[in-house]
Coordinates of C-alpha atoms in Angstrom, one line a residue:
Chain A
M4 CA 0.0 0.0 0.0
A5 CA 2.7 2.3 1.0
D6 CA 4.6 1.3 -2.1
L7 CA 1.8 2.2 -4.3
Q8 CA 1.4 5.6 -2.7
E9 CA 5.1 6.2 -3.1
R10 CA 5.0 5.2 -6.7
K11 CA 2.1 7.5 -7.3
I12 CA 4.0 10.4 -5.9
K13 CA 7.1 9.5 -7.9
D14 CA 5.1 9.3 -11.1
A15 CA 3.5 12.7 -10.5
Q16 CA 7.0 14.1 -9.9
M17 CA 8.3 12.6 -13.1
R18 CA 5.3 13.9 -15.0
A19 CA 5.9 17.4 -13.7
T20 CA 9.6 17.2 -14.6
I21 CA 8.9 16.0 -18.1
N22 CA 6.3 18.6 -18.6
Q23 CA 8.7 21.3 -17.5
K24 CA 11.4 20.0 -19.8
L25 CA 9.0 20.0 -22.7
V26 CA 8.0 23.5 -22.1
E27 CA 11.4 24.9 -21.4
T28 CA 13.0 23.6 -24.5
G29 CA 10.1 24.6 -26.7
E30 CA 9.7 20.9 -27.7
R31 CA 6.1 21.0 -26.5
E32 CA 5.2 23.7 -29.0
R33 CA 7.0 21.8 -31.7
L34 CA 5.1 18.7 -30.9
K35 CA 1.9 20.7 -30.9
E36 CA 2.7 22.1 -34.3
L37 CA 3.6 18.6 -35.6
L38 CA 0.4 17.2 -34.3
R39 CA -1.6 20.1 -35.7
T40 CA 0.0 19.5 -39.1
R41 CA -0.7 15.8 -39.1
L42 CA -4.3 16.2 -38.0
V43 CA -4.8 18.7 -40.9
E44 CA -3.1 16.3 -43.3
C45 CA -5.2 13.3 -42.5
G46 CA -8.5 15.2 -42.6
W47 CA -9.2 15.0 -38.9
R48 CA -9.5 18.8 -38.6
D49 CA -12.0 19.0 -41.4
Q50 CA -14.1 16.2 -40.0
L51 CA -14.3 17.7 -36.6
K52 CA -15.0 21.1 -38.0
A53 CA -17.9 19.8 -40.0
H54 CA -19.1 18.0 -36.9
C55 CA -18.9 21.3 -34.9
K56 CA -20.7 23.2 -37.6
D57 CA -23.5 20.6 -37.5
I58 CA -23.9 21.0 -33.7
V59 CA -23.9 24.8 -33.9
Q60 CA -26.5 24.7 -36.7
Q61 CA -28.6 22.2 -34.8
K62 CA -28.6 24.2 -31.5
G63 CA -28.4 27.7 -32.9
L64 CA -25.4 30.0 -32.5
E65 CA -26.8 31.7 -29.4
H66 CA -27.5 28.5 -27.5
V67 CA -24.2 26.8 -27.8
T68 CA -21.1 27.3 -25.6
V69 CA -17.5 26.2 -26.1
D70 CA -18.1 23.8 -23.1
D71 CA -21.1 22.2 -24.9
L72 CA -19.0 21.7 -28.1
V73 CA -16.0 20.3 -26.2
A74 CA -18.3 17.8 -24.3
E75 CA -19.9 16.7 -27.5
I76 CA -16.9 16.4 -29.8
T77 CA -14.3 15.1 -27.4
P78 CA -15.2 11.4 -27.7
K79 CA -15.4 11.6 -31.5
G80 CA -12.2 13.6 -31.7
R81 CA -10.3 11.2 -29.6
A82 CA -11.6 8.2 -31.6
L83 CA -10.7 9.7 -34.9
V84 CA -7.0 10.3 -34.3
P85 CA -5.2 7.8 -36.6
D86 CA -3.0 5.3 -34.9
N87 CA 0.1 6.2 -37.0
V88 CA -0.2 9.8 -35.8
K89 CA -0.3 8.7 -32.2
K90 CA 2.7 6.4 -32.9
E91 CA 4.7 9.2 -34.5
L92 CA 4.1 11.5 -31.6
L93 CA 5.0 8.8 -29.1
Q94 CA 8.2 8.1 -31.0
R95 CA 9.0 11.8 -31.0
I96 CA 8.5 12.1 -27.3
R97 CA 10.6 9.0 -26.7
T98 CA 13.4 10.4 -28.8
F99 CA 13.2 13.7 -27.0
L100 CA 13.3 12.1 -23.6
S101 CA 16.2 9.9 -24.5
Q102 CA 18.2 13.0 -25.5
Q103 CA 17.6 14.6 -22.1
S104 CA 20.5 13.5 -19.9
N105 CA 19.3 15.0 -16.6
I106 CA 15.9 13.5 -16.1
Chain B
M25 CA -21.2 32.7 -28.1
S26 CA -20.3 36.3 -28.9
V27 CA -18.1 37.7 -31.6
H28 CA -17.9 41.2 -30.2
G29 CA -16.8 40.5 -26.7
C30 CA -19.3 41.0 -23.9
Q31 CA -20.3 43.8 -21.5
H32 CA -18.1 42.4 -18.8
L33 CA -15.0 42.4 -20.9
S34 CA -15.8 45.9 -22.2
A35 CA -16.2 47.1 -18.6
F36 CA -12.9 45.5 -17.8
K37 CA -11.1 47.1 -20.7
A38 CA -12.6 50.5 -19.8
A39 CA -11.3 50.2 -16.3
K40 CA -7.9 48.6 -16.8
G41 CA -7.2 48.7 -20.5
T42 CA -5.7 45.9 -22.4
D43 CA -2.4 45.7 -20.5
P44 CA -3.3 42.8 -18.2
F45 CA -4.1 40.7 -21.3
R46 CA -0.9 41.9 -23.1
I47 CA 1.3 41.0 -20.1
I48 CA -0.2 37.5 -19.6
Y49 CA -0.1 36.9 -23.3
S50 CA 3.5 37.8 -23.8
Y51 CA 4.9 36.0 -20.7
F52 CA 2.9 32.8 -20.7
I53 CA 1.5 32.3 -24.2
A54 CA 3.8 33.9 -26.8
C55 CA 7.0 33.2 -24.8
P56 CA 9.4 34.7 -27.3
S57 CA 12.6 34.0 -25.3
A58 CA 14.2 31.1 -23.6
D59 CA 13.9 33.0 -20.3
A60 CA 10.1 33.3 -20.7
R61 CA 9.9 29.6 -21.5
R62 CA 11.8 28.8 -18.3
I63 CA 9.4 30.9 -16.3
K64 CA 6.5 29.4 -18.0
A65 CA 7.7 25.9 -17.4
K66 CA 8.1 26.6 -13.7
S67 CA 5.0 28.6 -13.0
C68 CA 2.4 27.1 -15.1
V69 CA 0.7 25.0 -12.5
C70 CA -2.7 25.2 -10.9
H71 CA -2.5 27.3 -7.8
T72 CA -5.0 25.1 -6.1
C73 CA -4.0 21.5 -6.9
R74 CA -0.4 22.3 -7.9
Q75 CA -0.6 20.2 -11.0
P76 CA 0.6 21.2 -14.5
T77 CA -2.8 20.4 -15.9
L78 CA -4.2 20.9 -19.4
R79 CA -6.4 23.9 -20.0
L80 CA -4.8 26.0 -17.4
H81 CA -6.5 29.5 -17.1
A82 CA -5.0 32.7 -15.7
C83 CA -7.2 35.2 -13.8
M84 CA -7.2 38.6 -15.5
Y85 CA -7.7 40.4 -12.2
C86 CA -5.1 38.9 -9.9
I87 CA -2.2 36.5 -10.0
Y88 CA -4.0 33.2 -10.0
F89 CA -3.7 30.2 -12.3
G90 CA -6.4 27.5 -12.0
C91 CA -7.3 24.4 -14.0
Y92 CA -10.4 24.3 -16.0
G93 CA -11.0 20.5 -15.9
A94 CA -11.2 20.4 -12.0
K95 CA -13.1 23.7 -12.1
H96 CA -10.5 25.5 -9.9
I97 CA -10.6 28.6 -12.0
H98 CA -14.4 28.5 -11.8
E99 CA -14.2 28.4 -8.0
H100 CA -11.8 31.3 -8.0
A101 CA -14.0 33.4 -10.3
K102 CA -16.9 32.8 -8.1
S103 CA -15.4 33.4 -4.7
K104 CA -13.3 36.4 -5.7
K105 CA -15.9 37.7 -8.3
H106 CA -13.1 37.8 -10.9
N107 CA -15.2 36.9 -13.8
L108 CA -12.5 37.0 -16.6
A109 CA -9.7 34.6 -17.3
I110 CA -7.3 33.7 -20.1
D111 CA -6.8 30.2 -21.5
L112 CA -3.0 29.8 -21.2
T113 CA -2.9 27.4 -24.2
Y114 CA -4.6 29.4 -26.8
G115 CA -4.9 32.9 -25.3
T116 CA -8.7 33.1 -25.5
V117 CA -10.7 34.9 -22.9
I118 CA -13.5 33.3 -20.9
C119 CA -16.2 35.3 -19.2
F120 CA -17.7 33.4 -16.2
S121 CA -20.7 35.7 -16.1
C122 CA -21.6 34.9 -19.7
E123 CA -20.4 31.3 -19.1
D124 CA -18.5 31.2 -22.4
Y125 CA -15.4 32.3 -24.2
V126 CA -15.7 35.8 -25.6
Y127 CA -13.9 37.1 -28.7
D128 CA -12.7 40.7 -28.8
K129 CA -11.1 42.4 -31.7
D130 CA -8.6 44.5 -29.7
L131 CA -7.3 41.4 -27.8
E132 CA -7.1 39.3 -30.9
D133 CA -5.1 42.1 -32.6
I134 CA -2.7 42.0 -29.7
A135 CA -2.4 38.2 -29.9
R136 CA -1.7 38.5 -33.6
S137 CA 0.9 41.1 -33.2
F138 CA 2.8 38.7 -30.9
S139 CA 2.6 35.9 -33.3
Q140 CA 3.8 38.0 -36.2
K141 CA 6.8 39.4 -34.4
P142 CA 9.9 38.1 -36.1
S143 CA 12.4 36.6 -33.8
L144 CA 15.6 34.7 -34.0
N145 CA 14.3 32.4 -31.4
L146 CA 13.9 28.7 -32.1
V147 CA 10.4 28.3 -30.7
S148 CA 9.0 31.3 -32.4
E149 CA 9.9 29.9 -35.8
Y150 CA 6.5 28.3 -35.9
L151 CA 4.9 31.5 -34.6
K152 CA 5.9 33.4 -37.7
D153 CA 3.5 31.5 -39.7
P154 CA 1.1 30.0 -37.1
F155 CA -1.6 27.7 -38.1
S156 CA -4.6 29.9 -38.9
S157 CA -7.4 29.7 -41.3
W158 CA -7.4 31.8 -44.4
E159 CA -8.9 35.3 -44.1
P160 CA -9.6 36.9 -47.4
S161 CA -8.1 40.3 -48.0
E162 CA -10.1 43.2 -49.5
D163 CA -8.9 42.4 -53.0
E164 CA -9.8 38.7 -52.6
L165 CA -13.2 39.6 -51.3
Q166 CA -13.7 41.7 -54.4
L167 CA -12.6 38.8 -56.6
L168 CA -14.9 36.4 -54.8
K169 CA -17.9 38.8 -55.3
K170 CA -17.1 39.2 -59.0
N171 CA -16.9 35.4 -59.5
P172 CA -19.8 34.0 -57.7
K173 CA -19.5 30.5 -59.2
R174 CA -18.2 28.0 -56.7
R175 CA -17.0 24.5 -57.4
K176 CA -17.0 21.9 -54.7
V177 CA -14.3 19.3 -54.8
D178 CA -15.3 16.0 -53.2
A179 CA -14.0 12.5 -53.2
K180 CA -15.8 11.7 -56.5
S181 CA -15.2 14.8 -58.5
T182 CA -13.0 14.5 -61.5
V183 CA -11.9 18.1 -61.8
G184 CA -8.3 18.2 -63.1
L185 CA -8.9 15.4 -65.7
R186 CA -8.3 16.6 -69.2
G187 CA -7.1 14.9 -72.4
L188 CA -4.3 16.4 -74.5
I189 CA -4.4 16.4 -78.2
N190 CA -1.5 14.7 -79.9
L191 CA 0.2 17.3 -82.1
G192 CA 2.2 14.8 -84.1
N193 CA 4.1 12.3 -82.1
T194 CA 3.9 14.4 -79.0
C195 CA 2.6 11.6 -76.7
F196 CA 6.1 11.8 -75.0
M197 CA 5.2 15.3 -73.9
N198 CA 1.5 14.6 -73.2
C199 CA 2.3 11.9 -70.7
I200 CA 4.8 14.0 -68.8
V201 CA 2.4 16.9 -68.7
Q202 CA -0.3 14.6 -67.3
A203 CA 2.2 13.4 -64.6
L204 CA 3.3 17.0 -63.7
T205 CA -0.2 18.4 -63.6
H206 CA -1.2 15.7 -61.2
T207 CA 1.7 16.1 -58.9
P208 CA -0.1 17.2 -55.8
I209 CA 2.4 19.6 -54.4
L210 CA 3.1 21.2 -57.8
R211 CA -0.6 21.6 -58.4
D212 CA -1.0 23.3 -55.0
F213 CA 1.8 25.7 -55.9
F214 CA 0.4 26.7 -59.2
L215 CA -3.3 26.8 -58.2
A216 CA -2.3 29.0 -55.3
D217 CA -0.9 31.4 -57.9
R218 CA 2.5 31.3 -56.3
H219 CA 4.6 31.9 -59.4
T220 CA 5.9 35.3 -60.0
C221 CA 7.4 35.6 -63.5
Q222 CA 11.1 36.2 -63.5
M223 CA 11.1 37.3 -67.2
P224 CA 9.2 40.6 -67.1
G225 CA 8.2 41.8 -70.5
E226 CA 8.6 38.4 -72.1
S227 CA 6.3 36.3 -69.9
K228 CA 5.1 34.6 -73.1
Q229 CA 8.6 33.1 -73.2
C230 CA 8.4 31.8 -69.6
L231 CA 7.7 28.1 -69.4
V232 CA 6.7 28.4 -65.8
C233 CA 4.0 30.9 -66.8
E234 CA 2.9 28.5 -69.4
M235 CA 2.7 25.8 -66.8
A236 CA 0.6 28.1 -64.6
R237 CA -1.8 28.6 -67.6
L238 CA -1.8 24.9 -68.2
F239 CA -2.9 24.2 -64.6
Q240 CA -5.7 26.8 -65.0
E241 CA -6.8 24.9 -68.1
F242 CA -6.7 21.5 -66.4
Y243 CA -8.6 22.6 -63.3
S244 CA -11.0 24.9 -65.1
G245 CA -13.7 22.2 -65.2
I246 CA -13.7 22.0 -69.0
C247 CA -13.8 18.4 -70.2
T248 CA -12.8 18.8 -73.8
P249 CA -9.2 18.0 -74.7
H250 CA -6.7 20.7 -74.4
I251 CA -4.4 21.6 -77.3
P252 CA -0.9 22.2 -75.8
Y253 CA 0.5 24.0 -78.9
K254 CA 1.9 26.9 -76.9
L255 CA 3.7 24.5 -74.6
L256 CA 5.1 22.6 -77.5
H257 CA 6.4 25.7 -79.1
L258 CA 8.1 26.8 -75.9
V259 CA 9.7 23.4 -75.6
W260 CA 10.9 23.6 -79.1
T261 CA 12.4 27.0 -78.7
N262 CA 14.0 26.2 -75.3
A263 CA 15.1 22.6 -75.8
R264 CA 16.2 22.5 -79.4
H265 CA 17.1 18.8 -79.4
L266 CA 13.4 18.0 -78.9
A267 CA 12.1 20.1 -81.8
G268 CA 10.5 18.5 -84.8
Y269 CA 7.8 15.9 -85.3
E270 CA 10.0 12.9 -84.5
Q271 CA 9.3 10.5 -81.7
Q272 CA 11.1 11.4 -78.5
D273 CA 12.0 9.8 -75.2
A274 CA 9.6 10.8 -72.4
H275 CA 12.4 10.7 -69.9
E276 CA 14.5 13.0 -71.9
F277 CA 11.6 15.4 -72.2
L278 CA 11.0 15.3 -68.5
I279 CA 14.6 16.2 -67.7
A280 CA 14.6 18.9 -70.4
A281 CA 11.3 20.3 -69.1
L282 CA 12.5 20.4 -65.5
D283 CA 15.7 22.0 -66.6
V284 CA 13.9 24.8 -68.5
L285 CA 11.4 25.3 -65.7
H286 CA 14.2 25.5 -63.2
R287 CA 16.1 28.1 -65.4
H288 CA 13.0 30.2 -65.8
C289 CA 12.2 30.1 -62.1
K290 CA 15.5 31.4 -61.1
G291 CA 16.3 35.0 -61.6
T292 CA 15.6 36.9 -58.3
N293 CA 14.3 33.8 -56.6
G294 CA 17.4 33.9 -54.5
M295 CA 19.3 31.1 -53.0
S296 CA 18.4 28.9 -50.0
C297 CA 20.2 30.2 -47.0
S298 CA 20.9 26.7 -45.6
N299 CA 22.7 25.6 -48.7
P300 CA 24.2 28.2 -51.1
H301 CA 24.6 25.6 -53.8
L302 CA 21.0 24.6 -53.8
C303 CA 18.4 26.6 -55.6
N304 CA 15.1 27.2 -53.8
C305 CA 12.9 27.3 -56.9
I306 CA 9.8 25.2 -56.9
I307 CA 11.3 22.6 -59.2
D308 CA 14.3 22.1 -56.9
Q309 CA 12.2 22.2 -53.8
I310 CA 10.1 19.4 -55.2
F311 CA 12.3 17.2 -57.4
T312 CA 15.8 17.6 -56.2
G313 CA 17.3 14.9 -54.0
G314 CA 20.8 14.4 -52.9
L315 CA 22.7 11.3 -54.0
Q316 CA 25.7 10.4 -51.9
S317 CA 28.6 8.6 -53.4
D318 CA 31.1 6.9 -51.0
V319 CA 34.3 5.7 -52.5
T320 CA 36.2 3.5 -50.1
C321 CA 39.9 2.8 -50.7
K322 CA 40.6 -0.9 -50.5
Q323 CA 44.0 -0.2 -49.0
C324 CA 43.4 2.2 -46.1
N325 CA 39.6 2.1 -45.9
N326 CA 39.5 5.8 -46.3
V327 CA 36.1 7.0 -47.4
S328 CA 35.7 10.0 -49.6
T329 CA 32.1 11.2 -49.9
T330 CA 30.5 13.5 -52.4
I331 CA 26.9 14.5 -52.7
D332 CA 25.3 15.4 -56.0
P333 CA 21.9 16.8 -56.7
I334 CA 19.6 14.6 -58.7
W335 CA 16.2 15.1 -60.3
D336 CA 15.5 11.4 -61.0
I337 CA 16.9 8.0 -60.3
S338 CA 17.7 6.0 -63.3
L339 CA 17.7 2.3 -62.7
D340 CA 19.4 -0.4 -64.7
L341 CA 17.4 -3.4 -65.9
G342 CA 18.6 -6.5 -67.5
P343 CA 21.5 -8.8 -66.5
G344 CA 24.1 -6.9 -64.5
P345 CA 27.4 -7.7 -62.8
P346 CA 27.1 -10.2 -59.9
A347 CA 26.3 -8.9 -56.5
F348 CA 29.1 -7.8 -54.3
S349 CA 30.2 -10.4 -51.9
S350 CA 29.4 -8.6 -48.6
H351 CA 25.8 -8.2 -49.6
S352 CA 24.9 -11.6 -50.9
T353 CA 21.9 -12.4 -48.7
P354 CA 18.9 -12.9 -50.9
S355 CA 16.1 -10.5 -50.1
P356 CA 13.5 -11.9 -47.8
G357 CA 10.5 -12.9 -49.8
G358 CA 12.0 -11.4 -52.9
T359 CA 11.1 -13.0 -56.2
G360 CA 13.7 -14.3 -58.6
F361 CA 16.6 -12.6 -56.8
T362 CA 19.6 -14.6 -57.9
N363 CA 23.2 -13.8 -57.4
S364 CA 24.8 -16.1 -59.9
P365 CA 27.0 -14.1 -62.3
G366 CA 25.4 -12.8 -65.4
N367 CA 22.0 -13.9 -64.3
Y368 CA 21.1 -11.0 -62.1
E369 CA 18.0 -9.5 -63.5
P370 CA 15.9 -7.3 -61.1
T371 CA 12.2 -8.0 -61.3
S372 CA 11.0 -5.4 -58.9
L373 CA 11.6 -1.8 -58.1
L374 CA 13.0 -2.7 -54.7
E375 CA 15.6 -5.0 -56.3
C376 CA 16.5 -2.3 -58.8
L377 CA 17.1 0.0 -55.8
K378 CA 19.1 -2.6 -54.0
R379 CA 21.3 -3.0 -57.0
F380 CA 21.5 0.8 -57.4
T381 CA 22.7 1.2 -53.8
R382 CA 24.9 -1.8 -53.6
P383 CA 28.7 -1.4 -53.1
E384 CA 30.4 -1.8 -56.4
H385 CA 33.9 -2.9 -56.8
L386 CA 35.8 -0.7 -59.1
G387 CA 38.3 -3.1 -60.6
S388 CA 42.0 -2.8 -61.2
S389 CA 41.3 -0.9 -64.5
A390 CA 39.5 1.9 -62.7
K391 CA 41.9 2.8 -59.9
I392 CA 41.2 6.1 -58.1
K393 CA 43.7 8.2 -56.4
C394 CA 43.1 7.9 -52.7
G395 CA 43.2 11.1 -50.7
K396 CA 44.9 9.4 -47.8
C397 CA 47.4 7.1 -49.2
H398 CA 48.1 9.5 -52.1
C399 CA 48.4 6.8 -54.7
Y400 CA 46.1 5.0 -57.1
Q401 CA 44.2 2.2 -55.4
E402 CA 41.4 -0.2 -56.1
S403 CA 38.3 0.9 -54.4
T404 CA 34.6 0.3 -53.9
K405 CA 31.9 2.7 -54.6
Q406 CA 28.4 2.9 -53.1
L407 CA 25.5 5.2 -53.9
T408 CA 22.9 6.1 -51.3
M409 CA 20.2 8.7 -50.9
K410 CA 21.4 11.5 -48.7
K411 CA 18.3 13.7 -49.1
L412 CA 15.1 12.4 -50.5
P413 CA 13.1 14.6 -52.9
V414 CA 9.4 15.3 -52.3
V415 CA 8.6 13.7 -55.6
A416 CA 10.8 10.8 -56.6
C417 CA 10.8 9.8 -60.2
F418 CA 12.3 6.5 -61.0
H419 CA 13.4 5.9 -64.6
L420 CA 13.6 2.2 -65.5
K421 CA 16.2 2.1 -68.3
R422 CA 14.1 0.1 -70.7
F423 CA 15.9 1.5 -73.7
E424 CA 19.4 0.0 -74.0
H425 CA 21.9 1.7 -76.2
S426 CA 25.0 -0.4 -76.1
T427 CA 27.7 -0.3 -78.7
G428 CA 26.4 -1.9 -81.8
Y429 CA 22.9 -2.5 -80.8
H430 CA 19.8 -0.8 -79.5
K431 CA 17.0 -2.7 -77.9
K432 CA 14.1 -2.3 -75.6
I433 CA 13.9 -4.4 -72.4
S434 CA 10.2 -5.3 -71.8
T435 CA 10.7 -7.3 -68.7
F436 CA 7.9 -6.8 -66.2
V437 CA 9.3 -5.0 -63.1
S438 CA 6.8 -4.9 -60.3
F439 CA 6.5 -1.7 -58.2
P440 CA 4.6 -1.0 -55.1
D441 CA 1.9 1.6 -54.5
E442 CA 3.6 2.5 -51.3
L443 CA 7.4 2.7 -51.1
D444 CA 9.7 3.1 -48.1
M445 CA 13.0 4.5 -49.0
T446 CA 14.6 4.1 -45.5
P447 CA 16.9 1.2 -46.5
F448 CA 18.4 3.2 -49.3
M449 CA 19.2 6.2 -47.2
S450 CA 22.8 7.2 -46.5
S451 CA 21.9 7.0 -42.8
S452 CA 21.2 3.3 -43.2
R453 CA 24.6 2.6 -44.7
N454 CA 26.9 0.5 -42.6
D455 CA 30.4 1.8 -41.9
N456 CA 32.0 -1.5 -42.9
N457 CA 30.8 -1.4 -46.5
G458 CA 27.2 -2.0 -47.2
F459 CA 24.0 -2.0 -45.3
S460 CA 23.3 -3.9 -42.2
N461 CA 20.9 -6.6 -43.4
Q462 CA 18.8 -6.0 -40.3
I463 CA 17.6 -2.7 -41.6
I464 CA 16.4 -4.2 -44.8
Q465 CA 14.7 -7.0 -43.0
D466 CA 13.1 -4.6 -40.5
M467 CA 11.7 -2.5 -43.3
P468 CA 8.1 -3.5 -43.4
T469 CA 7.7 -2.8 -39.7
S470 CA 9.5 0.5 -39.8
L471 CA 7.6 2.9 -37.6
S472 CA 8.5 6.2 -39.0
C473 CA 6.6 7.4 -42.1
D474 CA 9.3 10.0 -42.9
N475 CA 10.6 8.2 -45.9
K476 CA 7.4 6.7 -47.2
Y477 CA 6.1 7.4 -50.7
S478 CA 2.9 6.9 -52.5
L479 CA 2.7 6.2 -56.2
F480 CA 0.8 8.8 -58.1
A481 CA 1.7 8.5 -61.8
V482 CA 3.2 5.9 -64.1
V483 CA 4.3 6.5 -67.7
N484 CA 4.2 3.5 -70.0
H485 CA 5.7 2.8 -73.4
C486 CA 4.4 0.3 -75.7
G487 CA 6.1 -0.7 -79.0
T488 CA 9.7 -1.1 -79.9
I489 CA 12.7 1.1 -79.6
E490 CA 12.0 2.6 -83.0
V491 CA 8.3 3.1 -82.9
G492 CA 5.9 3.2 -80.0
H493 CA 3.4 5.1 -78.0
Y494 CA 3.4 6.6 -74.5
T495 CA 0.4 6.5 -72.2
C496 CA 0.2 7.5 -68.6
Y497 CA -1.7 6.4 -65.5
I498 CA -2.4 9.2 -63.0
R499 CA -4.0 9.2 -59.6
L500 CA -6.7 11.5 -58.5
H501 CA -7.6 12.0 -54.8
K502 CA -6.3 9.1 -52.7
D503 CA -7.0 6.1 -54.8
Q504 CA -8.8 6.9 -58.1
W505 CA -6.7 6.0 -61.1
F506 CA -7.2 7.1 -64.7
K507 CA -5.4 6.2 -67.9
C508 CA -4.5 9.1 -70.1
D509 CA -3.9 8.2 -73.7
D510 CA -3.5 11.6 -75.4
H511 CA -7.1 12.9 -75.7
M512 CA -8.7 9.9 -74.2
I513 CA -9.1 9.4 -70.5
T514 CA -10.5 6.2 -69.1
K515 CA -11.0 4.9 -65.6
A516 CA -8.4 2.4 -64.4
T517 CA -7.8 0.3 -61.4
I518 CA -4.8 0.1 -59.2
T519 CA -4.2 -3.5 -60.3
E520 CA -4.0 -2.4 -63.9
V521 CA -1.6 0.2 -62.9
L522 CA 0.6 -2.1 -60.9
N523 CA 0.6 -4.7 -63.7
S524 CA 1.6 -2.3 -66.4
E525 CA 5.1 -2.3 -67.8
G526 CA 6.2 0.9 -66.2
Y527 CA 8.8 3.2 -67.7
L528 CA 8.7 6.2 -65.4
L529 CA 7.4 5.9 -61.9
F530 CA 6.4 8.9 -59.9
Y531 CA 6.2 8.7 -56.2
H532 CA 5.1 11.5 -53.8
K533 CA 6.3 11.8 -50.3
Q534 CA 3.5 10.9 -47.8
I535 CA 4.7 13.4 -45.2
L536 CA 6.4 16.7 -45.8
E537 CA 8.9 18.1 -43.5
Y538 CA 8.7 21.8 -42.7
E539 CA 11.8 23.8 -42.8

């Protein structure tokens, strides 16, 4: 039990460190840009945009908030991300982390 | 959802101006310097739960960061009555009284001014041209109003398909024109009207301008065949060796066309800053690859490397010299790959490429002066791809012009619709002469898509070396194939394409790197 607790804390620390490194080096922005490009390339963005438009048209512009849209499209958005995009991003993050000596 | 801000934001701006937004934006969103990034990395945590969560928001009234997911920013807004906060990822403002994000022109202008600021910084490279949707300028709006007709392109539309009239043995030109006009990245360049003529006053002589007009013709929606007489005339005047009504080689035409296009693009186009020897014209950006040649001295193992720009890769067919000893493992699953001397005939594109990038022993009759041992030595030479072009054209040398005889090699050479060039890269080359076999075997499972290509055009030749006819298969959208036979265009299947003889194969990179 104590082990599990300890591990959780360690994991959280590690996550914070990694996050900090990603931001500091600018890698986070580069990854975001890469992801953005890939999602545009594979049509993900267009699909989601069309979906959002449908929702807005259905409910009427005045009756829809960003929160509503986020709640509705998140499951679809997650499901539509192609596997090879996820793999590529994971690979990039791995490569980045392996280059960081002081983590 | 409001486009013109809200009363709460207007009241805030009246009381405090736009500085709070500007400060938060510059320090935590734009982050133009390494210092700013360090501060951002340290301080961007939720002040309540101390986690670096997603969708962190900053209060616009006081120094407080809270996460959106766990509603810490909501709690803060409610308890302190601070109803405005900024999303630290995108820089948009949320109003908790209106319960939604609000969009304000002044604030958006500030955000834009940050993203357009030129900076030498690494991170802000992407900020110079951030991802944003197209906003038509005044002129463009006028043009759109003047031309109210819109054409929708969907997965079934055939816009871009147009036959070309044969002007007297000009099928060699027609098939290349079809391949070029259906090169996705070249099409995007021309349809986006990105060419500025470098031959002012004589733009009628500019082949690039003619290409631009040709793209307009192809994508105008007109279905009747186009008559490319202007193009032919320009080719005749610029590439004299192709003039006349004789049959010509499509490959020769391709190279001549690229050369003329490249020459007409130049002028003030400037040179790429990363490599002064490399032209940054559209032709070079798309078609130029780097071929690395490593010559290894047999005596001292000294390697001398040169890199040459190439527009196409010409591959030998027919029986060739036996494979080099260090690379004699038959390809896994390869068909008819034999290494017995004199009987080495590649039957697939991959085999051709393997042969192309195989270390070649330069015998005793071709000794090269070694830079290290300063005398003429026997050596081995190996070609690899240093830099891959965006569009790779493979030229299967079907026309053999040896001393005394000319013949056409009609052997079927299979080629894939998806090609991974990783095993033929210089980076895959082993230091001790040749590739590590592991890389070639691992190829199908290769994770990265960086070096992957898709087939988009195939030029075929039927007939003999003296007389024949060129046709071309081109791809539309992702998987629709059409056969272009001068003015006739018919639907084709990928099987037909892959079973065709294949003379010139055009592959497009699946993923583009951004400089």
